Amino acid sequence: AVRECRGFWRRAWQRGAGGPAPRGQRVVAGSAGGAAVPAGKSGLAPWVPVVGLEIHAQISSNSKLFSGSQVQFAAPPNSVVSFFDASLPGTLPVINRRCVEAAVMTALALNCSINKRSLFDRKHYFYADLPAGYQITQQRVPIAVNGTLSYSLCTDNKMSQMVTKTVRIKQIQLEQDSGKSLHDDTRSQTLVDLNRAGVGLMEVVMEPDMCCGEEAAAAVRELQLILQTLGSSHAVMAEGQLRVDANVSVHHPGEPYGVRTEVKNISSIRFLAKAVDYEIQRQIEELENGGTILNETRAFDSKLGCTVPMRDKEGKQDYRFMPEPNLPPLILYDAKSLPANTNHQQVVNIDWIHERLPDLPSVKRAKLVEQYGILPEHSFTLLNEDGLTEFFENVVKHTQMKPKKVIGWILNDLLSYLNQHSLTVKESPVSSSILADLLNLLEKKEISSTAAKQVLVELWKGEGKTPLQIVEEKKLELIQDQEALEQICQAVIDGQE
Amino acid sequence: QVSAALKKGHVTPTELCQRCLALIKSTKFLNAYITVAEETALKQAEESEKRYRTGQPLGVLDGIPVAVKDNFSTAGIETTCASEMLKGYIPPYSATVVQKLLDQGAVLLGKTNLDEFAMGSGSTDGVFGPVRNPWSYSRQYKEKPVPESHPEDEASNWVITGGSSGGSAAAVSSFTCFAALGSDTGGSTRNPAAHCGVVGLKPTYGLISRHGLIPLVNSMDVPGILTRCVDDAAVVLGSLAGHDPKDSTTVQDNFKPFELPSLTDVSKLSIGIPKEYHAPGLSSEILALWSKAADLFKNAGANVIEVSLPHTHYSIVCYHVLCTAEVASNMARFDGLEYGHRSDMNKSTESMYAATRREGFNDVVRGRILSGNYFLLKQNYESYFVKAQKVRRLIANDFMKVFRSGVDILLTPTTLSDAVPYTEFIKEDNRTRSAQDDILTQAANMAGLPAISVPTALSERGLPVGLQFIGRSFQEKQLLTVAKWFEKQVKFPMIELEEVKRHDHGVFQHQKSASFS
């Protein structure tokens, strides 16, 4: 089926065959209409790109999925490794309740059907960072299936029009993370750190309902916000808590899906969009030049902005899946199926978790729009920046200025300054109370809005002065006194002659 | 009885320990022990002695010398699984069952010999060499004429213990300890128990924790108990059974240790005789013994009926598929990286792995890994692994049907014959032998049922023969009660071993089988 995408891809520039497109010259799909310039051999034959995602989110928990050792980012190498993590013979997995709850929360937030009975399997392959020679995962019956994720995109750069899209969630499964191996080529050795081995992961599989890098990025961003809101994962990509692999293929409308490649080694949401778009373009070019696409795994090289084949993953792996014999089926209950007299410490109750879910981002945004009368696009930006919503609400609380006006100051003045200087909201030299004071001066008409902007410039210096102090220092007060105004005007007129 | 003796002060734990250690030394030719933990054992004995002196022993097992098969993890004591792969491996933790014994004050004498990674039915294929059946040196065996033998052959005429827990069985049989732990995946506790004339109990799967038992087949393994009498087995069972949070396959139900009643009236019992256990190769001797045992129950008033377990003849093949598949998976962790043997080959990680595994595993283990991986290949998985799981379900259902029809206990032979001489045993390879010898025991592992081998009589060659009782899931009390009654009836003779007589300072008191309870 041809998925709807804003603008089919066309061969968009006049270039010779092959080679990665130099930055800046590629036309990104999605601009309405597309500046399509028919060129090249195949002329106007349109392409439909198909993008699916496999996302691994590290579960935020004190201990690992099947053992009691700690989950600790950047701990000294091999310092949080239990006997089970190190695969010492005779050790057995014991499931971590918190990890199961995290997966159930996530499944509920993504509208999935939860499998009240799910199973664990062993996935076998040999690698230095996999001590047992297999990973415990859920291949046959995962904990949740058939969900949806809604996300929004702007149709232009001004954020004035938002479009809502959905992507189907194929399944969510619980599995172990592997350790880390570092290749030391100078001494031709591999160093293995097992701190991460056994940490709980939720693998979220998104169906190929997306068509370009921007959609993939927006979907992942929304998932990230959801996970962070639930607290089931910190989902910080830079710390490896959220890892995204993209499956990309292209085909002509009406024809079957093309061969897909898997793109790995994507370390940020920005790079995700780039990697996906690059790969789409690469495949189109390859096919238009009469080549074929190999079903391979490619790595994204962020420095070069392109994807390259990964050497390790040649040939198809047979993982020899086998049921994990040391773990009985995972049984979840709801209010109806919960047997009487059960020790509630021993069971996970889906309904109990459902009742305690926090407001999801989409709900939060709707509430912001309703409560403060701001535009939907504004609510997206507020949620998108860590801490910005709290900042905004704080300012609103302490000022008489209408939220509809406050939002302009937040988004145009505060945010752009922070972005220019690569600061987070938490690092802002201007606190919400200071901004509120400033806006109060403006609201009381003690200063003009131009003056307010000048004060703000001073406030960014973070010298500890209050807005009032700066106004007095720079004599920016609005003069209400008729007589004084007349004098000034007179002086100006006199000065002219 | 020895426990009572300890309590009364007739003998002290240290004396007991020292005598057992001395006996171990003088029976070294049996090769039953891989590691003898002399220092720690004596220390434990001393601690026990202190407790007895102040009148505060921890329980019946306090001060009792025990041995543990070398595939159980023991903290601070080398655990090898009789393999090059784990030579020198000293675990940092103890198996739950080992810890439970130690917590009860038992004195751990050492780790016993086995087939490498518990794969085998003779205890002949470990890297420390084969275990010799103590009965090979008994008066009962030696006085029997051996056809076509010459005096020079006597030294090499020794018979196998059976396996794979042969070391544990030999240790108990030769009086070097009062109880030993084995493991049972396809009969590995019951088989050597029968050949060595001791009691071998396979508990219900899920009753006793497997945490720390280096696995062969996770879905079939259980810790096994070897003792000289059924009452002792019940005592050890009582100290080991129960839920372990570290093993997710143990049942949550509360377990209450029990004392075995002395059954006098068997008229309410229904004993099933499964006709399929009249297997090809079953010696006429054992067949006759089995028949005699059935008559014993009948004459005492029990209801003895023939039953059928129709899928029995599929169990060996089914077992081989499932066993090798799990072996392939369980052995994947032995790569030389974190522990155990590591090859000097260091051209690449892969080559290091390959060389380590080639050097560390014997042919039997490697053969099973290759077979198992074959069965787990995507293209084969359905037709082998899944099929075998379905057949396994049928086998388990056979038992359920029979038990539901009113049968309480099944009575079968444990082995096809008495113990064969080592020189004859090794004429066939491990796989062939396992397929032959497991046939009467491994269906119980497939179904997870409890089973016990009770020494019944001596064969014409003067070697022990045992018979097996199989019971309902978690009905160990009933199973052991019946076994105890049977044991009383058959009065199996005590082994007459020179070395034992020499070390016996009246401790064993000329009993039929020196027990500790």
PDB file of N, CA and C in Angstrom, chain B residues 116-162:
ATOM      1  N   GLU B 116      31.974 -35.889  31.992  1.00  0.00           N
ATOM      2  CA  GLU B 116      32.166 -34.474  31.717  1.00  0.00           C
ATOM      3  C   GLU B 116      30.837 -33.752  31.508  1.00  0.00           C
ATOM      4  N   PHE B 117      30.621 -32.708  32.291  1.00  0.00           N
ATOM      5  CA  PHE B 117      29.387 -31.934  32.242  1.00  0.00           C
ATOM      6  C   PHE B 117      28.141 -32.812  32.392  1.00  0.00           C
ATOM      7  N   ALA B 118      28.293 -33.914  33.104  1.00  0.00           N
ATOM      8  CA  ALA B 118      27.162 -34.809  33.395  1.00  0.00           C
ATOM      9  C   ALA B 118      26.618 -35.494  32.143  1.00  0.00           C
ATOM     10  N   MET B 119      27.429 -35.578  31.112  1.00  0.00           N
ATOM     11  CA  MET B 119      26.962 -36.231  29.883  1.00  0.00           C
ATOM     12  C   MET B 119      27.509 -37.640  29.804  1.00  0.00           C
ATOM     13  N   GLY B 120      26.685 -38.602  30.170  1.00  0.00           N
ATOM     14  CA  GLY B 120      27.154 -39.973  30.077  1.00  0.00           C
ATOM     15  C   GLY B 120      26.413 -40.861  31.057  1.00  0.00           C
ATOM     16  N   SER B 121      26.554 -42.165  30.877  1.00  0.00           N
ATOM     17  CA  SER B 121      25.867 -43.079  31.782  1.00  0.00           C
ATOM     18  C   SER B 121      26.845 -44.035  32.437  1.00  0.00           C
ATOM     19  N   GLY B 122      28.141 -43.676  32.456  1.00  0.00           N
ATOM     20  CA  GLY B 122      29.108 -44.587  33.052  1.00  0.00           C
ATOM     21  C   GLY B 122      30.046 -43.930  34.043  1.00  0.00           C
ATOM     22  N   SER B 123      30.068 -42.580  34.087  1.00  0.00           N
ATOM     23  CA  SER B 123      31.067 -41.829  34.859  1.00  0.00           C
ATOM     24  C   SER B 123      32.460 -42.230  34.393  1.00  0.00           C
ATOM     25  N   THR B 124      32.594 -42.367  33.079  1.00  0.00           N
ATOM     26  CA  THR B 124      33.856 -42.795  32.500  1.00  0.00           C
ATOM     27  C   THR B 124      34.467 -41.735  31.618  1.00  0.00           C
ATOM     28  N   ASP B 125      33.661 -40.692  31.284  1.00  0.00           N
ATOM     29  CA  ASP B 125      34.130 -39.725  30.298  1.00  0.00           C
ATOM     30  C   ASP B 125      34.478 -38.356  30.865  1.00  0.00           C
ATOM     31  N   GLY B 126      35.002 -38.328  32.058  1.00  0.00           N
ATOM     32  CA  GLY B 126      35.477 -37.061  32.603  1.00  0.00           C
ATOM     33  C   GLY B 126      36.980 -36.973  32.425  1.00  0.00           C
ATOM     34  N   VAL B 127      37.538 -35.748  32.561  1.00  0.00           N
ATOM     35  CA  VAL B 127      38.977 -35.601  32.331  1.00  0.00           C
ATOM     36  C   VAL B 127      39.823 -36.156  33.477  1.00  0.00           C
ATOM     37  N   PHE B 128      39.191 -36.513  34.584  1.00  0.00           N
ATOM     38  CA  PHE B 128      39.962 -37.068  35.690  1.00  0.00           C
ATOM     39  C   PHE B 128      39.906 -38.587  35.689  1.00  0.00           C
ATOM     40  N   GLY B 129      39.378 -39.151  34.618  1.00  0.00           N
ATOM     41  CA  GLY B 129      39.363 -40.591  34.519  1.00  0.00           C
ATOM     42  C   GLY B 129      38.070 -41.186  35.048  1.00  0.00           C
ATOM     43  N   PRO B 130      37.888 -42.474  34.849  1.00  0.00           N
ATOM     44  CA  PRO B 130      36.637 -43.118  35.226  1.00  0.00           C
ATOM     45  C   PRO B 130      36.559 -43.400  36.724  1.00  0.00           C
ATOM     46  N   VAL B 131      35.332 -43.546  37.211  1.00  0.00           N
ATOM     47  CA  VAL B 131      35.110 -43.926  38.610  1.00  0.00           C
ATOM     48  C   VAL B 131      34.935 -45.443  38.653  1.00  0.00           C
ATOM     49  N   ARG B 132      35.510 -46.062  39.669  1.00  0.00           N
ATOM     50  CA  ARG B 132      35.372 -47.512  39.791  1.00  0.00           C
ATOM     51  C   ARG B 132      34.297 -47.840  40.807  1.00  0.00           C
ATOM     52  N   ASN B 133      33.498 -48.802  40.471  1.00  0.00           N
ATOM     53  CA  ASN B 133      32.428 -49.237  41.369  1.00  0.00           C
ATOM     54  C   ASN B 133      33.047 -49.954  42.570  1.00  0.00           C
ATOM     55  N   PRO B 134      32.749 -49.482  43.790  1.00  0.00           N
ATOM     56  CA  PRO B 134      33.341 -50.121  44.973  1.00  0.00           C
ATOM     57  C   PRO B 134      33.018 -51.614  45.046  1.00  0.00           C
ATOM     58  N   TRP B 135      31.874 -51.993  44.522  1.00  0.00           N
ATOM     59  CA  TRP B 135      31.504 -53.410  44.542  1.00  0.00           C
ATOM     60  C   TRP B 135      32.482 -54.266  43.738  1.00  0.00           C
ATOM     61  N   SER B 136      33.275 -53.648  42.836  1.00  0.00           N
ATOM     62  CA  SER B 136      34.297 -54.398  42.102  1.00  0.00           C
ATOM     63  C   SER B 136      35.284 -55.043  43.071  1.00  0.00           C
ATOM     64  N   TYR B 137      35.412 -54.410  44.264  1.00  0.00           N
ATOM     65  CA  TYR B 137      36.406 -54.882  45.230  1.00  0.00           C
ATOM     66  C   TYR B 137      35.750 -55.542  46.434  1.00  0.00           C
ATOM     67  N   SER B 138      34.457 -55.778  46.286  1.00  0.00           N
ATOM     68  CA  SER B 138      33.757 -56.386  47.414  1.00  0.00           C
ATOM     69  C   SER B 138      34.002 -57.891  47.426  1.00  0.00           C
ATOM     70  N   ARG B 139      33.864 -58.448  48.581  1.00  0.00           N
ATOM     71  CA  ARG B 139      34.004 -59.889  48.693  1.00  0.00           C
ATOM     72  C   ARG B 139      32.933 -60.555  47.822  1.00  0.00           C
ATOM     73  N   GLN B 140      31.738 -59.966  47.840  1.00  0.00           N
ATOM     74  CA  GLN B 140      30.621 -60.563  47.117  1.00  0.00           C
ATOM     75  C   GLN B 140      30.897 -60.708  45.618  1.00  0.00           C
ATOM     76  N   TYR B 141      31.608 -59.708  45.074  1.00  0.00           N
ATOM     77  CA  TYR B 141      31.896 -59.772  43.639  1.00  0.00           C
ATOM     78  C   TYR B 141      33.121 -60.643  43.374  1.00  0.00           C
ATOM     79  N   LYS B 142      34.140 -60.446  44.222  1.00  0.00           N
ATOM     80  CA  LYS B 142      35.399 -61.131  43.945  1.00  0.00           C
ATOM     81  C   LYS B 142      35.281 -62.639  44.077  1.00  0.00           C
ATOM     82  N   GLU B 143      34.372 -63.065  44.948  1.00  0.00           N
ATOM     83  CA  GLU B 143      34.298 -64.512  45.149  1.00  0.00           C
ATOM     84  C   GLU B 143      33.546 -65.213  44.021  1.00  0.00           C
ATOM     85  N   LYS B 144      32.894 -64.428  43.168  1.00  0.00           N
ATOM     86  CA  LYS B 144      32.152 -65.056  42.073  1.00  0.00           C
ATOM     87  C   LYS B 144      33.095 -65.402  40.931  1.00  0.00           C
ATOM     88  N   PRO B 145      32.880 -66.550  40.350  1.00  0.00           N
ATOM     89  CA  PRO B 145      33.748 -66.905  39.210  1.00  0.00           C
ATOM     90  C   PRO B 145      33.412 -66.017  38.020  1.00  0.00           C
ATOM     91  N   VAL B 146      34.455 -65.589  37.346  1.00  0.00           N
ATOM     92  CA  VAL B 146      34.221 -64.777  36.145  1.00  0.00           C
ATOM     93  C   VAL B 146      34.633 -65.608  34.939  1.00  0.00           C
ATOM     94  N   PRO B 147      33.702 -65.883  34.062  1.00  0.00           N
ATOM     95  CA  PRO B 147      34.025 -66.718  32.890  1.00  0.00           C
ATOM     96  C   PRO B 147      35.137 -66.097  32.058  1.00  0.00           C
ATOM     97  N   GLU B 148      36.014 -66.929  31.553  1.00  0.00           N
ATOM     98  CA  GLU B 148      37.095 -66.516  30.647  1.00  0.00           C
ATOM     99  C   GLU B 148      38.025 -65.474  31.248  1.00  0.00           C
ATOM    100  N   SER B 149      38.158 -65.484  32.532  1.00  0.00           N
ATOM    101  CA  SER B 149      39.065 -64.472  33.076  1.00  0.00           C
ATOM    102  C   SER B 149      40.354 -65.126  33.544  1.00  0.00           C
ATOM    103  N   HIS B 150      41.433 -64.364  33.512  1.00  0.00           N
ATOM    104  CA  HIS B 150      42.711 -64.837  34.012  1.00  0.00           C
ATOM    105  C   HIS B 150      43.089 -64.020  35.230  1.00  0.00           C
ATOM    106  N   PRO B 151      43.956 -64.572  36.051  1.00  0.00           N
ATOM    107  CA  PRO B 151      44.334 -63.833  37.268  1.00  0.00           C
ATOM    108  C   PRO B 151      44.810 -62.409  36.978  1.00  0.00           C
ATOM    109  N   GLU B 152      45.516 -62.252  35.844  1.00  0.00           N
ATOM    110  CA  GLU B 152      45.994 -60.896  35.536  1.00  0.00           C
ATOM    111  C   GLU B 152      44.840 -59.944  35.275  1.00  0.00           C
ATOM    112  N   ASP B 153      43.737 -60.518  34.828  1.00  0.00           N
ATOM    113  CA  ASP B 153      42.598 -59.655  34.505  1.00  0.00           C
ATOM    114  C   ASP B 153      41.955 -59.039  35.727  1.00  0.00           C
ATOM    115  N   GLU B 154      42.234 -59.661  36.871  1.00  0.00           N
ATOM    116  CA  GLU B 154      41.511 -59.218  38.051  1.00  0.00           C
ATOM    117  C   GLU B 154      41.618 -57.722  38.269  1.00  0.00           C
ATOM    118  N   ALA B 155      42.829 -57.220  38.046  1.00  0.00           N
ATOM    119  CA  ALA B 155      43.025 -55.793  38.276  1.00  0.00           C
ATOM    120  C   ALA B 155      42.182 -54.960  37.313  1.00  0.00           C
ATOM    121  N   SER B 156      41.981 -55.479  36.109  1.00  0.00           N
ATOM    122  CA  SER B 156      41.234 -54.674  35.146  1.00  0.00           C
ATOM    123  C   SER B 156      39.791 -55.146  35.006  1.00  0.00           C
ATOM    124  N   ASN B 157      39.388 -55.990  35.928  1.00  0.00           N
ATOM    125  CA  ASN B 157      38.041 -56.516  35.832  1.00  0.00           C
ATOM    126  C   ASN B 157      36.997 -55.638  36.505  1.00  0.00           C
ATOM    127  N   TRP B 158      37.450 -54.495  36.981  1.00  0.00           N
ATOM    128  CA  TRP B 158      36.533 -53.668  37.772  1.00  0.00           C
ATOM    129  C   TRP B 158      35.375 -53.181  36.911  1.00  0.00           C
ATOM    130  N   VAL B 159      34.248 -52.991  37.588  1.00  0.00           N
ATOM    131  CA  VAL B 159      33.038 -52.583  36.868  1.00  0.00           C
ATOM    132  C   VAL B 159      32.765 -51.099  37.077  1.00  0.00           C
ATOM    133  N   ILE B 160      31.953 -50.575  36.162  1.00  0.00           N
ATOM    134  CA  ILE B 160      31.645 -49.141  36.217  1.00  0.00           C
ATOM    135  C   ILE B 160      30.623 -48.846  37.313  1.00  0.00           C
ATOM    136  N   THR B 161      30.528 -47.587  37.644  1.00  0.00           N
ATOM    137  CA  THR B 161      29.535 -47.184  38.641  1.00  0.00           C
ATOM    138  C   THR B 161      28.192 -46.861  37.990  1.00  0.00           C
ATOM    139  N   GLY B 162      28.210 -46.680  36.684  1.00  0.00           N
ATOM    140  CA  GLY B 162      27.033 -46.088  36.050  1.00  0.00           C
ATOM    141  C   GLY B 162      27.204 -44.573  36.144  1.00  0.00           C
TER     142      GLY B 162
END
